[in-house]
PDB file of C-alpha atoms in Angstrom:
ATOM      1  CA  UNK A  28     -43.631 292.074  62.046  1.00  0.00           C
ATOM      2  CA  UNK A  29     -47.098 293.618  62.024  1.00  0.00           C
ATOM      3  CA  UNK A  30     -47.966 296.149  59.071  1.00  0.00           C
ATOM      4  CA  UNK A  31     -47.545 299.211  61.548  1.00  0.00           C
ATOM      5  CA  UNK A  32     -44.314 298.466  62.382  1.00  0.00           C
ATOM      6  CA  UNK A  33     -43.305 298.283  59.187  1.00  0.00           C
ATOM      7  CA  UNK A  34     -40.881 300.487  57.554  1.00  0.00           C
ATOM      8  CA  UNK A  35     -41.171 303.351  55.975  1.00  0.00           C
ATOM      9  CA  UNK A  36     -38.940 302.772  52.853  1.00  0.00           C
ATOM     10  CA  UNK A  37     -41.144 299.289  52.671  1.00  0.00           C
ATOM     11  CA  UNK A  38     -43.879 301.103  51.954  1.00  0.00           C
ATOM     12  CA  UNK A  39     -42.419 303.325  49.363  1.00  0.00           C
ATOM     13  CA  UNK A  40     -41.045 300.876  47.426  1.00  0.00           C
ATOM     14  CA  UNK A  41     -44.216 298.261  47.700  1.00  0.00           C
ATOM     15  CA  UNK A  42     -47.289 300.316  46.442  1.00  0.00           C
ATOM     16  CA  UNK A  43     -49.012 296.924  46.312  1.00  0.00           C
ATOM     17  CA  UNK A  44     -48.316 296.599  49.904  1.00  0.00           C
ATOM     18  CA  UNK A  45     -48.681 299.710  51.079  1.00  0.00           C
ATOM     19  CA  UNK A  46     -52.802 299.381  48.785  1.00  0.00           C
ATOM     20  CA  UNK A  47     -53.599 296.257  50.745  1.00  0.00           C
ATOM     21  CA  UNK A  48     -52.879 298.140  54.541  1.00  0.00           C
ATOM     22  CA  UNK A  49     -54.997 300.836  53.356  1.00  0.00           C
ATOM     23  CA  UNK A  50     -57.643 298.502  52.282  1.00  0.00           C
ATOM     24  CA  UNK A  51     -56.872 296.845  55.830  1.00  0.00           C
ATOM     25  CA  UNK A  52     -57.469 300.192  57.282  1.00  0.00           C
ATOM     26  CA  UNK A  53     -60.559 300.670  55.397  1.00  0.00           C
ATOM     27  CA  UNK A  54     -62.189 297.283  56.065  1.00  0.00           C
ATOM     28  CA  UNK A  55     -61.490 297.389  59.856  1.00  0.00           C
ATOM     29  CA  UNK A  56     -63.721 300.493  60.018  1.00  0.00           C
ATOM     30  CA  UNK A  57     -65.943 299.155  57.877  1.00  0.00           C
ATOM     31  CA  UNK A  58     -66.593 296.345  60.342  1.00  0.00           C
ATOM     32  CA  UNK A  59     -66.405 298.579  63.562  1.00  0.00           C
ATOM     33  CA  UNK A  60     -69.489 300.534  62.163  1.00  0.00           C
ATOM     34  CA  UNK A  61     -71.285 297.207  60.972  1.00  0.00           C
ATOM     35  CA  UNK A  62     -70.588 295.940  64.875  1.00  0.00           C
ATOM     36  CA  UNK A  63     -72.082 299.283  65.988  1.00  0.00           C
ATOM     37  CA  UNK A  64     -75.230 299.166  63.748  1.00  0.00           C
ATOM     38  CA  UNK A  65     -75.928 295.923  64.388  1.00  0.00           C
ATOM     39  CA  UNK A  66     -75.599 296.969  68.258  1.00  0.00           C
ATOM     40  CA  UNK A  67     -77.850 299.661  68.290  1.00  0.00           C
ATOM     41  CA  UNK A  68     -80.157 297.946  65.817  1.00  0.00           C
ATOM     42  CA  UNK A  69     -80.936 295.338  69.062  1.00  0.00           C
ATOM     43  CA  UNK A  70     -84.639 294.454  70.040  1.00  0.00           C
ATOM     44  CA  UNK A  71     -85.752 297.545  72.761  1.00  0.00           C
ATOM     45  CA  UNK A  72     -85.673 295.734  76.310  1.00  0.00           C
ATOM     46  CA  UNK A  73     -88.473 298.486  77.075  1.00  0.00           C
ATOM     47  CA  UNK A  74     -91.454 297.524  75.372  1.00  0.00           C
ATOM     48  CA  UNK A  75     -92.409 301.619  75.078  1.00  0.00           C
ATOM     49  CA  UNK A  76     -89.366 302.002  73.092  1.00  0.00           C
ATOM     50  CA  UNK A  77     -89.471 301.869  69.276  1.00  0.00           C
ATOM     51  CA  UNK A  78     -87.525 299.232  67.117  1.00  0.00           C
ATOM     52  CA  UNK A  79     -84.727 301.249  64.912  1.00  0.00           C
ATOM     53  CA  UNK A  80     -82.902 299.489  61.953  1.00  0.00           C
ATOM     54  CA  UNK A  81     -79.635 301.377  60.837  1.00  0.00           C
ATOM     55  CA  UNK A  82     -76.971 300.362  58.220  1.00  0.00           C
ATOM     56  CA  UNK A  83     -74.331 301.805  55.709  1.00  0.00           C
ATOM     57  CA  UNK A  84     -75.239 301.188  52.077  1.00  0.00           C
ATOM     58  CA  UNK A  85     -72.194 301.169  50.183  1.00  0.00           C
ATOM     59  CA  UNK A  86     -72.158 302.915  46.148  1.00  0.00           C
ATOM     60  CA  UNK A  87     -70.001 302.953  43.677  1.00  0.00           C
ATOM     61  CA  UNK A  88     -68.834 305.501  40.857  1.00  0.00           C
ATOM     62  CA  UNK A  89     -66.088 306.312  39.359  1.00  0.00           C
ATOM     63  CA  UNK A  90     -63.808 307.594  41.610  1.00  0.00           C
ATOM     64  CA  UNK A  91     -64.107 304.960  44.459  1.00  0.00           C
ATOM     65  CA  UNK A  92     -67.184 304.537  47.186  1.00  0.00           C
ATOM     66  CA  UNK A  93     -69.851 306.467  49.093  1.00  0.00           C
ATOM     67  CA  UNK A  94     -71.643 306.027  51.789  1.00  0.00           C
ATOM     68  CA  UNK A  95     -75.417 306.128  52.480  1.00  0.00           C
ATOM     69  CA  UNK A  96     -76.269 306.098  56.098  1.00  0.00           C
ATOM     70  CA  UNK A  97     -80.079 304.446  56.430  1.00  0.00           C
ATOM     71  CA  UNK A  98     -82.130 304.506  59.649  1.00  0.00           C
ATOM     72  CA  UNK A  99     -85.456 303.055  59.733  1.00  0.00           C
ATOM     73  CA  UNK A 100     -87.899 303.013  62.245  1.00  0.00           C
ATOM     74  CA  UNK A 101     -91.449 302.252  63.087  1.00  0.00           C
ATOM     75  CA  UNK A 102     -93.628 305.189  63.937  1.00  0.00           C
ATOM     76  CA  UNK A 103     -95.645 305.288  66.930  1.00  0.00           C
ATOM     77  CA  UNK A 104     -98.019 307.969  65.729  1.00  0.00           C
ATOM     78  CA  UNK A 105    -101.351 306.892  64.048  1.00  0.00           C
ATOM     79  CA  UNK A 106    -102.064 308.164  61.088  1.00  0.00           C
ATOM     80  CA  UNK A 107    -106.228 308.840  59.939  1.00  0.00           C
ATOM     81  CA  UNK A 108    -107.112 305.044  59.876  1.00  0.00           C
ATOM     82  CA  UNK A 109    -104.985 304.334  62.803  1.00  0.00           C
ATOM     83  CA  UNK A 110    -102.284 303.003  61.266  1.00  0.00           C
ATOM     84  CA  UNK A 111     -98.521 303.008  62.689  1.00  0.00           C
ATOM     85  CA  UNK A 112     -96.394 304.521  60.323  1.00  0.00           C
ATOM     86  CA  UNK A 113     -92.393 304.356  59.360  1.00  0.00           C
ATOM     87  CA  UNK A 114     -89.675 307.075  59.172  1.00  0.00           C
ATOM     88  CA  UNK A 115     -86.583 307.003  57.181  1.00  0.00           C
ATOM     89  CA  UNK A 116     -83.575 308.743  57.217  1.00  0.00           C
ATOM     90  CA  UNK A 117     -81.117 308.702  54.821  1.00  0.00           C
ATOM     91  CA  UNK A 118     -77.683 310.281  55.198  1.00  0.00           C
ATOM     92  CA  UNK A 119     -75.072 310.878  51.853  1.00  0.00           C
ATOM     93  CA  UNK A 120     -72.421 313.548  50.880  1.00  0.00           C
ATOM     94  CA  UNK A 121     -71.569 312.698  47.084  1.00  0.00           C
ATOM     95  CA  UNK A 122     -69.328 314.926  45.176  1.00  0.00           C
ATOM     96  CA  UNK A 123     -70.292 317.842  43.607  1.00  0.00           C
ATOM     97  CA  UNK A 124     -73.819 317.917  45.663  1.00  0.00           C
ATOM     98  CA  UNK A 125     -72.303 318.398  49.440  1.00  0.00           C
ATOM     99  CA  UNK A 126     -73.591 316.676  52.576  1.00  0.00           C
ATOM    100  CA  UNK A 127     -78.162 315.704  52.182  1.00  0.00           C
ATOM    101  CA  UNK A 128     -80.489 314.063  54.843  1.00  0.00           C
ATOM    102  CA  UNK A 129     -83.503 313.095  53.529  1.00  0.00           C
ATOM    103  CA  UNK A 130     -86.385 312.252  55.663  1.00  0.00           C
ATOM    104  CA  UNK A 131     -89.210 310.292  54.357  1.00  0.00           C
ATOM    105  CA  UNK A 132     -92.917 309.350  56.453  1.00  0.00           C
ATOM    106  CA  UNK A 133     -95.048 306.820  55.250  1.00  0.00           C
ATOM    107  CA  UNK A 134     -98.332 305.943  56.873  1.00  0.00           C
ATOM    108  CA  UNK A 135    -100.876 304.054  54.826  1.00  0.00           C
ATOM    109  CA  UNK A 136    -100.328 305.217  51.556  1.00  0.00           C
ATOM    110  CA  UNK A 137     -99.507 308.974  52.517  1.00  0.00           C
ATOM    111  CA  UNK A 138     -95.873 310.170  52.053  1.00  0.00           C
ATOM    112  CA  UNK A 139     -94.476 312.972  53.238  1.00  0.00           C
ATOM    113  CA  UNK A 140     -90.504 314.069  52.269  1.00  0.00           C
ATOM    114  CA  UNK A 141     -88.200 316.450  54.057  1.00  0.00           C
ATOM    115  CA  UNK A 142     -84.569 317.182  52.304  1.00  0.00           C
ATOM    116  CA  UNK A 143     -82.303 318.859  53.792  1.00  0.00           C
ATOM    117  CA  UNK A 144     -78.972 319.751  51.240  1.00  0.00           C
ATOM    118  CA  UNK A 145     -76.001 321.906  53.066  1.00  0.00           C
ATOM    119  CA  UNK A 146     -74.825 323.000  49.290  1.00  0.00           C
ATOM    120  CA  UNK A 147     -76.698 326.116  47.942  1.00  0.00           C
ATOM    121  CA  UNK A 148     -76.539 325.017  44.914  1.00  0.00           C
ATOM    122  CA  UNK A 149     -77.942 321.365  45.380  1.00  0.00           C
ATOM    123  CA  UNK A 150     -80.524 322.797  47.557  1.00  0.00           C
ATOM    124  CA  UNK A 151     -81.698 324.872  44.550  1.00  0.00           C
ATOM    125  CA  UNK A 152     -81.752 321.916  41.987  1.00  0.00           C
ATOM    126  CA  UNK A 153     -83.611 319.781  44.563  1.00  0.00           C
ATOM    127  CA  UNK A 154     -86.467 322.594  44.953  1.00  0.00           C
ATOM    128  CA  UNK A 155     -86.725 322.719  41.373  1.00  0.00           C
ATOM    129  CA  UNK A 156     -86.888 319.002  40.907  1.00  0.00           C
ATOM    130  CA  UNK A 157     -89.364 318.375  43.467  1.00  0.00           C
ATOM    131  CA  UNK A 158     -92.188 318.628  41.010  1.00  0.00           C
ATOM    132  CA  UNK A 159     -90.687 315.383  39.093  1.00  0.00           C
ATOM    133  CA  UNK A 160     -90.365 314.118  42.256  1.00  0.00           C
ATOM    134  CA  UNK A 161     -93.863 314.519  43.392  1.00  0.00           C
ATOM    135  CA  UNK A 162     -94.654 312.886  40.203  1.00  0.00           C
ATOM    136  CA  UNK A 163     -92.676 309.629  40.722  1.00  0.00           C
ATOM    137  CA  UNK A 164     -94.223 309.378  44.529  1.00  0.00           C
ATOM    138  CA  UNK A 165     -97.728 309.086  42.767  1.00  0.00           C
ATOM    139  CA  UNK A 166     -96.697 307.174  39.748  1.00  0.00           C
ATOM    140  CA  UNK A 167     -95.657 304.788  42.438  1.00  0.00           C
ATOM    141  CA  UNK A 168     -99.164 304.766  44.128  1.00  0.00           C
ATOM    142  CA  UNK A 169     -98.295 307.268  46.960  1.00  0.00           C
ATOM    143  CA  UNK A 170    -100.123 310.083  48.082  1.00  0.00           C
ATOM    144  CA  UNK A 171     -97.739 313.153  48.517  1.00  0.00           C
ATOM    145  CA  UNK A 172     -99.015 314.553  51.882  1.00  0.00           C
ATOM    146  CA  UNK A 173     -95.339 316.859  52.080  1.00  0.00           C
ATOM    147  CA  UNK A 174     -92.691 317.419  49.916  1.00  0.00           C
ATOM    148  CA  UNK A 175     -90.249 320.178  51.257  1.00  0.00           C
ATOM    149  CA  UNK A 176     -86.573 321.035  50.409  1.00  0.00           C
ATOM    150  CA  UNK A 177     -84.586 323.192  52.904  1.00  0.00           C
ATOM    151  CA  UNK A 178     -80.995 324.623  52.677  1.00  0.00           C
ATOM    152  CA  UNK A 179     -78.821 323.922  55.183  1.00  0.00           C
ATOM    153  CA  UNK A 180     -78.073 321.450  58.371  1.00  0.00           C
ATOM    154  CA  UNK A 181     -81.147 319.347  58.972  1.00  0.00           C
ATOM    155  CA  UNK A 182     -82.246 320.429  62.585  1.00  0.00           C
ATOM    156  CA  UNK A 183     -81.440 317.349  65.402  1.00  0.00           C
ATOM    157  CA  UNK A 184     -85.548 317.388  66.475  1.00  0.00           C
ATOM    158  CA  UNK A 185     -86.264 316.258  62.970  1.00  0.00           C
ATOM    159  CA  UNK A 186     -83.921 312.868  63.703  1.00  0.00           C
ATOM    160  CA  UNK A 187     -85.780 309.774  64.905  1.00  0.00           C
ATOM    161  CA  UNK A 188     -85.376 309.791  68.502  1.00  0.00           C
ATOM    162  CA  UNK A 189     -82.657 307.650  70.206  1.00  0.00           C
ATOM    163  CA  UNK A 190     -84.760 306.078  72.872  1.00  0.00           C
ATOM    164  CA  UNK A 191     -82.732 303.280  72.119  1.00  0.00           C
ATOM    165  CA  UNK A 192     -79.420 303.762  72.187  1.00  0.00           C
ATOM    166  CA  UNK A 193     -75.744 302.257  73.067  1.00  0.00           C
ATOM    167  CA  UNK A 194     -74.639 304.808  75.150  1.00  0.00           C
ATOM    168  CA  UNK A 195     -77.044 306.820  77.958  1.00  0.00           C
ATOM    169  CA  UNK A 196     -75.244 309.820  78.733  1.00  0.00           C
ATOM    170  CA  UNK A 197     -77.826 311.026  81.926  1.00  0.00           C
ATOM    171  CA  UNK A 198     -75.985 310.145  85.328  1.00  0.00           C
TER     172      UNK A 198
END
């Protein structure tokens, strides 16, 4: 008997059982999207096309897991000295603050930070954090070239482009 066929009344009366097909459930997705990442994280065949890197980083608290979606990516632009630069993206939705994207460009030493928070209230704690913020970024040896906070959806232009990508959807 597999565990979808079982019954009902099973369930019910096996919490134990009925914890371990969840975490069955749970674990199969989490696999799917590690297949899929890894997938779309493959070498470009077109040399033009720009490497992307893209997992799920998994944290804990108190009340189970989250989520952090990561995509990183070498930039083709050239910065001053001519340098290539890197773009990350980081996606989270963690209780009470709502669904954030925050989009972070290094080149050299210069940093500039774009985040995005749906929940008018996060959006105004970020803006008035962004001062300590700033402050950590050159602490750490960074130059802070941008550091904006914006309420709402992030716009789709702002996402690293998908040159790259599992599915091509032009006929």
């Amino acid at each position: 008997t597999s565990p979808a066929t079982l019954p009902a009344q099973t369930l019910e009366a096996n919490p134990t059982l009925k914890l371990l097909l969840d975490l069955f459930k749970h674990l199969d997705g989490a696999i799917a999207r590690i297949q899929t990442n890894q997938l779309s994280s493959l070498p470009p065949t077109d040399d033009s096309a720009k490497q992307i890197w893209q997992f799920e980083l998994p944290v804990r608290h108190e009340n189970g897991f989250d989520l952090f979606h990561v995509k990183i990516a070498r930039d083709g632009q050239r910065g001053a000295a001519n340098q290539s630069g890197w773009q990350l993206i980081l996606h989270m939705n963690i209780d009470p603050l709502g669904p954030m994207r925050i989009r972070l460009h290094l080149v050299g030493e210069s940093l500039s930070t774009t985040i995005w928070s749906e929940n008018p209230d996060t959006s105004k704690l970020v803006s008035n954090h962004l001062d300590r913020l700033r402050i950590g970024f050159e602490t750490a040896g960074l130059e802070v070239k941008k550091l904006e906070s914006f309420q709402g959806a992030a716009r789709n232009e702002e996402q690293i482009p998908g040159e790259h990508s599992l599915l091509n959807e032009q006929a």
